[in-house]
Short mmCIF file of C-alpha atoms in Angstrom, two decimals:
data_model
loop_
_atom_site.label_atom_id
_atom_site.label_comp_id
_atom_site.label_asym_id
_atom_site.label_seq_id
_atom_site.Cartn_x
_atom_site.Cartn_y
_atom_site.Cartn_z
CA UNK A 1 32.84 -69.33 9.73
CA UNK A 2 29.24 -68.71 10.88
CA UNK A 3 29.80 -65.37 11.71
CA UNK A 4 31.56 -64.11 8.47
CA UNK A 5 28.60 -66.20 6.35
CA UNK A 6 25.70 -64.46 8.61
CA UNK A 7 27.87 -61.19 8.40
CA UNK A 8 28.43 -61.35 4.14
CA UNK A 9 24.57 -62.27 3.78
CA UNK A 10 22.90 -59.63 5.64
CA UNK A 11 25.46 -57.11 4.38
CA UNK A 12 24.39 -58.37 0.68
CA UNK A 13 20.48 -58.20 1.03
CA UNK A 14 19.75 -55.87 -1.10
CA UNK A 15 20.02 -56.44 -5.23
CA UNK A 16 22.74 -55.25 -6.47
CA UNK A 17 25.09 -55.78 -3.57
CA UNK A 18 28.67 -57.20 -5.33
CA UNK A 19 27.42 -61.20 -3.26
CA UNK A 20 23.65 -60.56 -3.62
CA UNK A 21 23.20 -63.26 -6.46
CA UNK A 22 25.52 -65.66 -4.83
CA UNK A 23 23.82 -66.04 -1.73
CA UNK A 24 20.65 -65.56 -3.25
CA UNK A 25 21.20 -68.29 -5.57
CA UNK A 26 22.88 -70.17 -2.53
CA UNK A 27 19.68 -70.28 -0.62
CA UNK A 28 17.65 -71.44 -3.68
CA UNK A 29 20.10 -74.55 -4.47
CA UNK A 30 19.71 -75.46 -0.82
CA UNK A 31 15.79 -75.36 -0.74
CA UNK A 32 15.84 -76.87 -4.31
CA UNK A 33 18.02 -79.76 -2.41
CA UNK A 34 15.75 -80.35 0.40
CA UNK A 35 12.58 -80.29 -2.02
CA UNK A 36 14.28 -83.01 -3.83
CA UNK A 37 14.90 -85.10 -0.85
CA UNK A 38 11.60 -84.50 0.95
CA UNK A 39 9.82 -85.23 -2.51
CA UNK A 40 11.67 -88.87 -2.96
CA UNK A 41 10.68 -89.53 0.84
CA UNK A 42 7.00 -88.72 -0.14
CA UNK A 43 7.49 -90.43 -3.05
CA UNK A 44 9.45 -93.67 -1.41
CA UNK A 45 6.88 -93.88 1.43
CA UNK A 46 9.29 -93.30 3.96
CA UNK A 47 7.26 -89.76 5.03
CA UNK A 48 3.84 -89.48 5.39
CA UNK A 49 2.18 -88.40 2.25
CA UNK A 50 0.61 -85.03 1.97
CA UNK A 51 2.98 -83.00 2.68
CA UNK A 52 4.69 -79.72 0.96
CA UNK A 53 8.42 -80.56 -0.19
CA UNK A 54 8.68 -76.58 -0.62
CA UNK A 55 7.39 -76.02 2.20
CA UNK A 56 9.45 -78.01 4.39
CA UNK A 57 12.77 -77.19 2.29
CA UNK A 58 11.79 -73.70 3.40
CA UNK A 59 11.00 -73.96 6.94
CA UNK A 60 14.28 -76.30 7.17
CA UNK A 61 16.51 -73.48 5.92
CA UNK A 62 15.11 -70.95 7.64
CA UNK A 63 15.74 -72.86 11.13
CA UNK A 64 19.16 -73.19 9.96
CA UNK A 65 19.86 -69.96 9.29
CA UNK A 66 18.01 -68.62 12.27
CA UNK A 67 19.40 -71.14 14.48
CA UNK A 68 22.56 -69.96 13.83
CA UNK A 69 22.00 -66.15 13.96
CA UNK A 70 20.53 -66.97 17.26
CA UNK A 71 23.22 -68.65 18.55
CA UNK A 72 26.20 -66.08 17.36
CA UNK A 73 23.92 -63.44 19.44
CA UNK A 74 24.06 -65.42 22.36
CA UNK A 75 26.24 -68.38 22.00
CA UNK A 76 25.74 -68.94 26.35
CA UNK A 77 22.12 -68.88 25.81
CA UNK A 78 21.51 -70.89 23.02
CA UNK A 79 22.48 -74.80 22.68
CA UNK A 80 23.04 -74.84 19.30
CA UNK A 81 23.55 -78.41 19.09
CA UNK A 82 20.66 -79.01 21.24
CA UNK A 83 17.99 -76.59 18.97
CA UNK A 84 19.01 -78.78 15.97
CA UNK A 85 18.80 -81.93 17.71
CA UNK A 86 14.93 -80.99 18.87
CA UNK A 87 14.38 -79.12 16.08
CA UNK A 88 15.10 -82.24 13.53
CA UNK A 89 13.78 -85.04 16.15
CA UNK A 90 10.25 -82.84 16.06
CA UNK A 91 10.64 -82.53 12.15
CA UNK A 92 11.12 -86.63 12.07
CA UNK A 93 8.29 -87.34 14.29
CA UNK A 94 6.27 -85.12 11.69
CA UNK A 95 7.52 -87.02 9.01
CA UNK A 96 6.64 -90.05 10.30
CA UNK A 97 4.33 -91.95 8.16
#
């Protein structure tokens, strides 16, 4: 399933394409998601204040969709269970209020 999703997005990069929109509007519900949640955190005191909610939702889907490209490329190399555990255990520590 992670290879035909990586496959149908980067064949549908460009406007246009017949699932451009979809996954376009895909990766904005996502971020739009984790902005939501890292803004209540902020908001709830249960992160540190000060930070970007956009930012973050950003940087979280882009490790999740890179982590995963990654991983299809080289799926001996890369511990994909591992990257995600140190990549979120990192992003919790730098949440921490």
């Amino acid at each position: 399933m992670a290879a035909l999703h990586t496959t149908l997005t980067a064949e549908n990069l460009q406007p246009g394409s017949v699932l451009h929109t979809w996954f376009r509007d895909r990766g904005r519900a996502l971020r739009t998601h984790l902005s939501d949640l890292f803004t209540r955190a902020v908001a709830d005191g249960s992160v540190r204040p000060g930070l970007d909610p956009v930012v973050l939702a950003a940087e979280t889907a882009a490790f999740l969709e890179g982590a995963h490209l990654l991983w299809l490329l080289d799926p001996e190399q890369v511990d994909l269970v591992g990257i995600h555990r140190s990549y979120f255990e990192g992003l919790a520590a730098r949440l921490r209020p």
